[in-house]
mmCIF file of C-alpha atoms in Angstrom:
data_model
loop_
_atom_site.group_PDB
_atom_site.id
_atom_site.type_symbol
_atom_site.label_atom_id
_atom_site.label_comp_id
_atom_site.label_asym_id
_atom_site.label_seq_id
_atom_site.Cartn_x
_atom_site.Cartn_y
_atom_site.Cartn_z
ATOM 1 C CA MET A 1 13.947 -11.713 -10.237
ATOM 2 C CA LEU A 2 11.404 -11.196 -13.080
ATOM 3 C CA MET A 3 14.074 -8.742 -14.880
ATOM 4 C CA GLN A 4 17.882 -9.622 -14.730
ATOM 5 C CA VAL A 5 20.117 -7.430 -16.294
ATOM 6 C CA ARG A 6 24.348 -7.918 -15.926
ATOM 7 C CA GLY A 7 27.890 -6.102 -17.251
ATOM 8 C CA LEU A 8 24.827 -4.506 -19.973
ATOM 9 C CA SER A 9 27.153 -2.721 -22.426
ATOM 10 C CA LYS A 10 26.001 -0.404 -25.884
ATOM 11 C CA THR A 11 28.785 0.722 -27.898
ATOM 12 C CA PHE A 12 28.841 3.425 -30.945
ATOM 13 C CA GLY A 13 32.192 3.717 -32.439
ATOM 14 C CA GLY A 14 34.340 4.199 -29.530
ATOM 15 C CA LEU A 15 31.200 6.021 -27.723
ATOM 16 C CA HIS A 16 30.665 4.185 -24.579
ATOM 17 C CA ALA A 17 26.669 4.833 -24.491
ATOM 18 C CA VAL A 18 25.989 2.150 -21.904
ATOM 19 C CA GLU A 19 28.686 0.568 -19.745
ATOM 20 C CA ASP A 20 28.503 -1.798 -17.383
ATOM 21 C CA VAL A 21 25.260 -1.941 -15.685
ATOM 22 C CA SER A 22 24.094 -4.167 -14.047
ATOM 23 C CA PHE A 23 20.457 -4.114 -11.541
ATOM 24 C CA ASP A 24 17.076 -6.187 -11.348
ATOM 25 C CA ILE A 25 13.580 -5.412 -10.778
ATOM 26 C CA ALA A 26 12.091 -7.464 -8.662
ATOM 27 C CA GLU A 27 8.114 -8.445 -9.534
ATOM 28 C CA GLY A 28 5.130 -6.366 -8.480
ATOM 29 C CA GLU A 29 7.435 -3.239 -7.974
ATOM 30 C CA ILE A 30 8.578 0.228 -9.587
ATOM 31 C CA THR A 31 12.344 0.894 -11.155
ATOM 32 C CA ALA A 32 13.258 3.907 -12.308
ATOM 33 C CA ILE A 33 16.276 4.915 -13.886
ATOM 34 C CA ILE A 34 17.401 8.228 -13.173
ATOM 35 C CA GLY A 35 20.967 10.065 -14.244
ATOM 36 C CA PRO A 36 21.328 13.786 -16.170
ATOM 37 C CA ASN A 37 20.760 14.462 -19.856
ATOM 38 C CA GLY A 38 22.466 12.021 -22.198
ATOM 39 C CA ALA A 39 23.441 9.410 -19.322
ATOM 40 C CA GLY A 40 22.769 6.215 -20.991
ATOM 41 C CA LYS A 41 18.594 5.900 -19.715
ATOM 42 C CA SER A 42 16.404 5.818 -22.916
ATOM 43 C CA THR A 43 19.771 3.166 -24.581
ATOM 44 C CA LEU A 44 19.724 1.136 -21.799
ATOM 45 C CA PHE A 45 15.919 0.800 -22.275
ATOM 46 C CA ASN A 46 16.601 0.288 -26.529
ATOM 47 C CA LEU A 47 19.052 -2.050 -24.843
ATOM 48 C CA ILE A 48 16.453 -3.845 -22.986
ATOM 49 C CA THR A 49 13.852 -4.306 -25.251
ATOM 50 C CA GLY A 50 16.002 -5.623 -28.350
ATOM 51 C CA PHE A 51 15.653 -1.888 -30.152
ATOM 52 C CA TYR A 52 19.722 -2.766 -30.133
ATOM 53 C CA ARG A 53 21.519 -5.117 -29.644
ATOM 54 C CA PRO A 54 24.206 -4.803 -26.390
ATOM 55 C CA THR A 55 27.746 -5.370 -27.208
ATOM 56 C CA ALA A 56 28.167 -7.389 -24.000
ATOM 57 C CA GLY A 57 26.607 -8.545 -21.175
ATOM 58 C CA SER A 58 22.766 -10.045 -20.645
ATOM 59 C CA VAL A 59 19.180 -9.492 -20.147
ATOM 60 C CA THR A 60 16.940 -12.462 -18.284
ATOM 61 C CA PHE A 61 13.332 -12.253 -18.454
ATOM 62 C CA LYS A 62 11.749 -14.948 -16.341
ATOM 63 C CA ALA A 63 14.616 -17.057 -16.599
ATOM 64 C CA LYS A 64 15.159 -16.763 -20.048
ATOM 65 C CA ASP A 65 17.355 -15.445 -22.055
ATOM 66 C CA ILE A 66 15.797 -12.358 -24.460
ATOM 67 C CA THR A 67 20.036 -11.359 -24.801
ATOM 68 C CA GLY A 68 19.862 -9.114 -28.655
ATOM 69 C CA HIS A 69 16.070 -10.761 -29.456
ATOM 70 C CA PRO A 70 14.628 -8.545 -31.806
ATOM 71 C CA ALA A 71 12.132 -6.610 -30.194
ATOM 72 C CA HIS A 72 8.813 -7.954 -31.324
ATOM 73 C CA ARG A 73 10.609 -10.932 -30.119
ATOM 74 C CA THR A 74 10.587 -9.212 -26.493
ATOM 75 C CA ALA A 75 7.043 -8.190 -26.708
ATOM 76 C CA GLN A 76 5.659 -11.554 -26.778
ATOM 77 C CA ALA A 77 7.942 -12.737 -24.317
ATOM 78 C CA GLY A 78 6.287 -9.627 -22.104
ATOM 79 C CA VAL A 79 7.499 -6.756 -21.866
ATOM 80 C CA ALA A 80 6.009 -3.799 -22.970
ATOM 81 C CA ARG A 81 7.465 -0.109 -23.315
ATOM 82 C CA THR A 82 6.572 3.399 -24.472
ATOM 83 C CA PHE A 83 8.512 5.705 -25.425
ATOM 84 C CA GLN A 84 10.081 9.732 -25.113
ATOM 85 C CA THR A 85 8.442 11.080 -28.169
ATOM 86 C CA THR A 86 4.203 9.150 -27.797
ATOM 87 C CA LYS A 87 4.236 7.037 -31.026
ATOM 88 C CA LEU A 88 0.649 7.022 -32.420
ATOM 89 C CA PHE A 89 -0.813 6.300 -35.461
ATOM 90 C CA GLU A 90 -1.424 9.800 -35.708
ATOM 91 C CA HIS A 91 -4.585 10.195 -38.172
ATOM 92 C CA SER A 92 -6.917 7.657 -36.657
ATOM 93 C CA SER A 93 -9.038 7.668 -33.354
ATOM 94 C CA ILE A 94 -7.959 6.965 -29.974
ATOM 95 C CA ALA A 95 -10.014 3.466 -29.746
ATOM 96 C CA GLU A 96 -8.865 2.340 -33.428
ATOM 97 C CA ASN A 97 -4.630 2.596 -32.429
ATOM 98 C CA VAL A 98 -5.276 0.872 -29.243
ATOM 99 C CA LEU A 99 -7.756 -1.365 -30.649
ATOM 100 C CA ALA A 100 -3.873 -2.336 -32.894
ATOM 101 C CA GLY A 101 -2.223 -3.410 -29.676
ATOM 102 C CA CYS A 102 -5.361 -6.122 -29.415
ATOM 103 C CA ALA A 103 -5.112 -7.500 -32.673
ATOM 104 C CA ALA A 104 -1.317 -8.323 -32.159
ATOM 105 C CA GLY A 105 -2.427 -11.114 -30.460
ATOM 106 C CA SER A 106 -5.172 -12.055 -32.807
ATOM 107 C CA ARG A 107 -5.328 -15.862 -34.131
ATOM 108 C CA SER A 108 -7.104 -14.858 -37.593
ATOM 109 C CA THR A 109 -6.242 -15.322 -40.430
ATOM 110 C CA LEU A 110 -6.816 -13.017 -43.431
ATOM 111 C CA ILE A 111 -9.495 -16.273 -44.691
ATOM 112 C CA ASP A 112 -11.071 -15.386 -41.519
ATOM 113 C CA ALA A 113 -11.150 -11.564 -41.772
ATOM 114 C CA VAL A 114 -12.823 -11.672 -45.496
ATOM 115 C CA PHE A 115 -15.234 -14.354 -44.629
ATOM 116 C CA ARG A 116 -16.000 -13.040 -41.007
ATOM 117 C CA THR A 117 -15.927 -16.529 -39.403
ATOM 118 C CA PRO A 118 -16.903 -16.978 -36.291
ATOM 119 C CA ARG A 119 -13.725 -17.079 -34.500
ATOM 120 C CA HIS A 120 -13.174 -13.614 -36.757
ATOM 121 C CA ARG A 121 -16.079 -12.251 -34.956
ATOM 122 C CA ARG A 122 -15.858 -13.585 -31.527
ATOM 123 C CA GLU A 123 -11.748 -12.162 -31.671
ATOM 124 C CA GLU A 124 -13.092 -8.555 -33.036
ATOM 125 C CA LYS A 125 -15.659 -8.676 -30.144
ATOM 126 C CA ALA A 126 -12.892 -9.419 -27.420
ATOM 127 C CA SER A 127 -10.822 -6.636 -28.913
ATOM 128 C CA MET A 128 -13.073 -4.120 -28.952
ATOM 129 C CA ASP A 129 -14.315 -4.603 -25.327
ATOM 130 C CA LYS A 130 -10.621 -5.209 -23.942
ATOM 131 C CA THR A 131 -10.347 -1.202 -25.871
ATOM 132 C CA LEU A 132 -13.198 -0.359 -24.022
ATOM 133 C CA GLU A 133 -11.384 -1.701 -20.570
ATOM 134 C CA LEU A 134 -8.797 -0.375 -20.918
ATOM 135 C CA LEU A 135 -9.659 2.979 -22.440
ATOM 136 C CA GLU A 136 -12.234 3.482 -19.124
ATOM 137 C CA PHE A 137 -8.763 2.102 -16.613
ATOM 138 C CA THR A 138 -6.730 5.121 -18.274
ATOM 139 C CA GLY A 139 -9.109 7.729 -18.402
ATOM 140 C CA ILE A 140 -9.759 8.622 -21.608
ATOM 141 C CA LEU A 141 -12.707 6.571 -22.859
ATOM 142 C CA GLU A 142 -14.732 9.886 -23.495
ATOM 143 C CA PHE A 143 -12.248 10.287 -26.451
ATOM 144 C CA LYS A 144 -12.564 7.193 -27.737
ATOM 145 C CA ASP A 145 -13.451 8.339 -30.658
ATOM 146 C CA GLU A 146 -11.198 11.926 -30.723
ATOM 147 C CA ILE A 147 -8.320 11.862 -33.424
ATOM 148 C CA ALA A 148 -5.002 10.409 -31.662
ATOM 149 C CA ALA A 149 -3.466 13.927 -33.098
ATOM 150 C CA ASN A 150 -6.056 16.353 -31.498
ATOM 151 C CA VAL A 151 -6.351 15.217 -28.281
ATOM 152 C CA PRO A 152 -4.340 17.164 -25.598
ATOM 153 C CA HIS A 153 -0.742 15.605 -25.017
ATOM 154 C CA GLU A 154 -1.149 13.991 -21.352
ATOM 155 C CA VAL A 155 -4.083 12.110 -23.039
ATOM 156 C CA GLN A 156 -1.894 10.773 -25.688
ATOM 157 C CA LYS A 157 0.391 9.304 -23.816
ATOM 158 C CA ARG A 158 -2.569 7.764 -21.643
ATOM 159 C CA ALA A 159 -3.338 6.424 -24.887
ATOM 160 C CA ALA A 160 0.048 5.062 -25.352
ATOM 161 C CA VAL A 161 -0.372 3.157 -22.006
ATOM 162 C CA ALA A 162 -3.170 1.877 -23.299
ATOM 163 C CA LEU A 163 -1.750 0.796 -26.596
ATOM 164 C CA ALA A 164 1.265 -0.747 -24.199
ATOM 165 C CA LEU A 165 -1.620 -2.937 -22.157
ATOM 166 C CA ALA A 166 -3.017 -4.229 -25.109
ATOM 167 C CA THR A 167 -0.514 -6.441 -24.711
ATOM 168 C CA GLU A 168 -1.001 -7.785 -21.904
ATOM 169 C CA PRO A 169 3.282 -8.027 -20.164
ATOM 170 C CA GLU A 170 4.153 -8.572 -17.367
ATOM 171 C CA LEU A 171 6.659 -5.854 -17.544
ATOM 172 C CA LEU A 172 5.268 -2.282 -19.247
ATOM 173 C CA LEU A 173 8.672 -0.302 -19.625
ATOM 174 C CA LEU A 174 8.293 3.875 -18.954
ATOM 175 C CA ASP A 175 10.267 6.390 -20.911
ATOM 176 C CA GLU A 176 9.258 9.772 -19.710
ATOM 177 C CA PRO A 177 5.971 9.341 -18.673
ATOM 178 C CA ALA A 178 5.440 12.715 -17.647
ATOM 179 C CA ALA A 179 7.847 14.875 -20.541
ATOM 180 C CA GLY A 180 5.537 17.727 -21.342
ATOM 181 C CA ILE A 181 2.581 17.356 -19.258
ATOM 182 C CA THR A 182 1.665 19.841 -16.236
ATOM 183 C CA GLU A 183 2.195 19.068 -12.678
ATOM 184 C CA ASP A 184 -1.722 18.538 -11.491
ATOM 185 C CA GLU A 185 -1.192 15.954 -14.920
ATOM 186 C CA THR A 186 1.976 14.530 -13.725
ATOM 187 C CA ALA A 187 0.317 13.320 -10.405
ATOM 188 C CA ARG A 188 -3.297 11.716 -11.852
ATOM 189 C CA PHE A 189 -0.169 9.419 -14.347
ATOM 190 C CA GLY A 190 1.061 9.202 -10.828
ATOM 191 C CA GLN A 191 -1.895 7.401 -9.450
ATOM 192 C CA LEU A 192 -2.078 5.422 -12.616
ATOM 193 C CA ILE A 193 1.023 3.942 -12.234
ATOM 194 C CA ARG A 194 0.352 2.824 -9.388
ATOM 195 C CA GLN A 195 -2.963 1.291 -10.645
ATOM 196 C CA ILE A 196 -1.083 -0.710 -13.807
ATOM 197 C CA VAL A 197 0.967 -2.364 -10.466
ATOM 198 C CA ALA A 198 -2.403 -2.882 -8.654
ATOM 199 C CA ARG A 199 -3.130 -4.752 -12.049
ATOM 200 C CA GLY A 200 -0.396 -6.925 -11.714
ATOM 201 C CA VAL A 201 1.662 -5.410 -14.172
ATOM 202 C CA THR A 202 4.942 -4.908 -13.223
ATOM 203 C CA VAL A 203 6.678 -1.045 -13.873
ATOM 204 C CA GLY A 204 10.077 0.402 -14.442
ATOM 205 C CA LEU A 205 10.094 3.943 -16.228
ATOM 206 C CA VAL A 206 12.681 6.468 -16.630
ATOM 207 C CA GLU A 207 11.822 9.612 -15.298
ATOM 208 C CA HIS A 208 13.273 13.505 -14.570
ATOM 209 C CA LYS A 209 10.994 14.130 -12.444
ATOM 210 C CA MET A 210 12.471 13.832 -9.159
ATOM 211 C CA SER A 211 9.008 14.368 -7.276
ATOM 212 C CA LEU A 212 6.536 11.438 -9.057
ATOM 213 C CA ILE A 213 10.208 9.050 -8.650
ATOM 214 C CA MET A 214 10.634 9.350 -5.280
ATOM 215 C CA SER A 215 7.238 8.662 -4.480
ATOM 216 C CA LEU A 216 6.592 6.061 -6.518
ATOM 217 C CA ALA A 217 10.020 3.615 -7.106
ATOM 218 C CA ASP A 218 10.404 1.005 -4.616
ATOM 219 C CA SER A 219 14.091 1.129 -6.452
ATOM 220 C CA ILE A 220 16.532 3.697 -8.138
ATOM 221 C CA LEU A 221 18.898 3.051 -10.780
ATOM 222 C CA VAL A 222 21.718 6.228 -11.443
ATOM 223 C CA LEU A 223 23.598 6.392 -14.132
ATOM 224 C CA ASP A 224 26.015 9.079 -15.189
ATOM 225 C CA GLN A 225 27.776 8.890 -18.618
ATOM 226 C CA GLY A 226 26.313 5.512 -19.408
ATOM 227 C CA ARG A 227 28.129 3.691 -16.239
ATOM 228 C CA ARG A 228 25.517 2.823 -13.105
ATOM 229 C CA ILE A 229 26.769 5.086 -10.195
ATOM 230 C CA ALA A 230 24.208 4.210 -7.562
ATOM 231 C CA TRP A 231 21.683 1.655 -6.905
ATOM 232 C CA GLY A 232 18.861 1.413 -4.430
ATOM 233 C CA THR A 233 15.976 2.535 -2.535
ATOM 234 C CA PRO A 234 14.284 6.381 -2.865
ATOM 235 C CA GLU A 235 15.816 7.296 0.555
ATOM 236 C CA GLU A 236 19.489 6.203 -0.232
ATOM 237 C CA VAL A 237 20.018 7.827 -3.694
ATOM 238 C CA ARG A 238 18.842 10.802 -2.883
ATOM 239 C CA SER A 239 21.639 11.037 -0.232
ATOM 240 C CA ASP A 240 24.033 9.387 -2.250
ATOM 241 C CA PRO A 241 27.441 11.743 -2.787
ATOM 242 C CA ARG A 242 27.607 10.792 -6.116
ATOM 243 C CA VAL A 243 24.882 10.961 -6.859
ATOM 244 C CA ILE A 244 24.211 14.815 -5.581
ATOM 245 C CA GLU A 245 27.530 15.335 -7.448
ATOM 246 C CA ALA A 246 26.391 13.981 -10.778
ATOM 247 C CA TYR A 247 23.673 16.099 -11.036
ATOM 248 C CA LEU A 248 25.311 19.427 -8.947
ATOM 249 C CA GLY A 249 27.209 19.907 -11.797
ATOM 250 C CA ALA A 250 24.479 20.884 -13.819
ATOM 251 C CA GLY A 251 24.257 24.607 -13.349
ATOM 252 C CA SER A 252 25.859 25.629 -16.390
ATOM 253 C CA GLN A 253 24.446 23.853 -18.252
ATOM 254 C CA GLY A 254 20.336 24.665 -17.810
ATOM 255 C CA SER A 255 17.757 26.065 -15.160
ATOM 256 C CA THR A 256 17.738 23.846 -12.229
ATOM 257 C CA SER A 257 15.449 22.673 -9.376
ATOM 258 C CA GLN A 258 15.740 21.318 -5.906
ATOM 259 C CA GLU A 259 13.713 18.493 -4.844
ATOM 260 C CA ASP A 260 14.054 15.858 -1.880
ATOM 261 C CA GLY A 261 17.804 16.454 -1.756
ATOM 262 C CA ILE A 262 18.566 15.456 -5.494
ATOM 263 C CA GLN A 263 19.130 19.129 -8.148
ATOM 264 C CA GLU A 264 17.650 18.005 -11.005
ATOM 265 C CA ARG A 265 19.412 19.050 -14.432
ATOM 266 C CA THR A 266 16.289 20.401 -17.446
ATOM 267 C CA PRO A 267 15.452 18.069 -19.797
ATOM 268 C CA GLY A 268 17.051 17.930 -23.423
ATOM 269 C CA GLN A 269 17.328 15.410 -26.643
ATOM 270 C CA GLY A 270 19.746 12.987 -25.053
ATOM 271 C CA ALA A 271 18.843 10.117 -21.661
#
């Protein structure tokens, strides 16, 4: 397994945000994490990627223990992520945003940059070539010179993916990649996720749109109130009575939509 999560827990005061969660992410596959609002999905991502330190449990990546490593060390190990709210340098161009990800692997020093040494010039050209390739791969090359704050929401999300891919991860974690985009845009994003896996990057994703999850995922982890209630293939999860029960309680809290046998809660701020 590329990643193994065992007994992972996180307590904030007396609140168990994530409690005793275990699952695997297999290399070359798409693993989805679903659950009602406030189920602990994004918290789980934060624990895996080092933004939170777990209260208990372990995270193993490529047979190495990365439990509690800070976010930058987790990224250096080969785990990248995007966020529910797209995090870009809003006043920089799309190309400059992706270049920032490429620069993370630079070996040039400040002296190299000041004197524009051959090493600096080589790395600068390689970073720009890599940036243009990633922008083309994610389908947003035409927006390369546009300021990030001014481009459509779908383009911002694709730019965030390109930025994450610039760090050359082996595992890419996508936190609600289809939030706030249309159904047509969601379908196109699903195609991009498949292309990312074909590129050799394993994908984990948190998502509310069941049509996307059921069409993409090889395995699905279902959380409710911070605990794992189901784990398996889309077919197994779709028919699991515990999963159906967890979603059916949403009627009084917001609108619902029936997809693939699961009634989905309207996404809110919590995850």
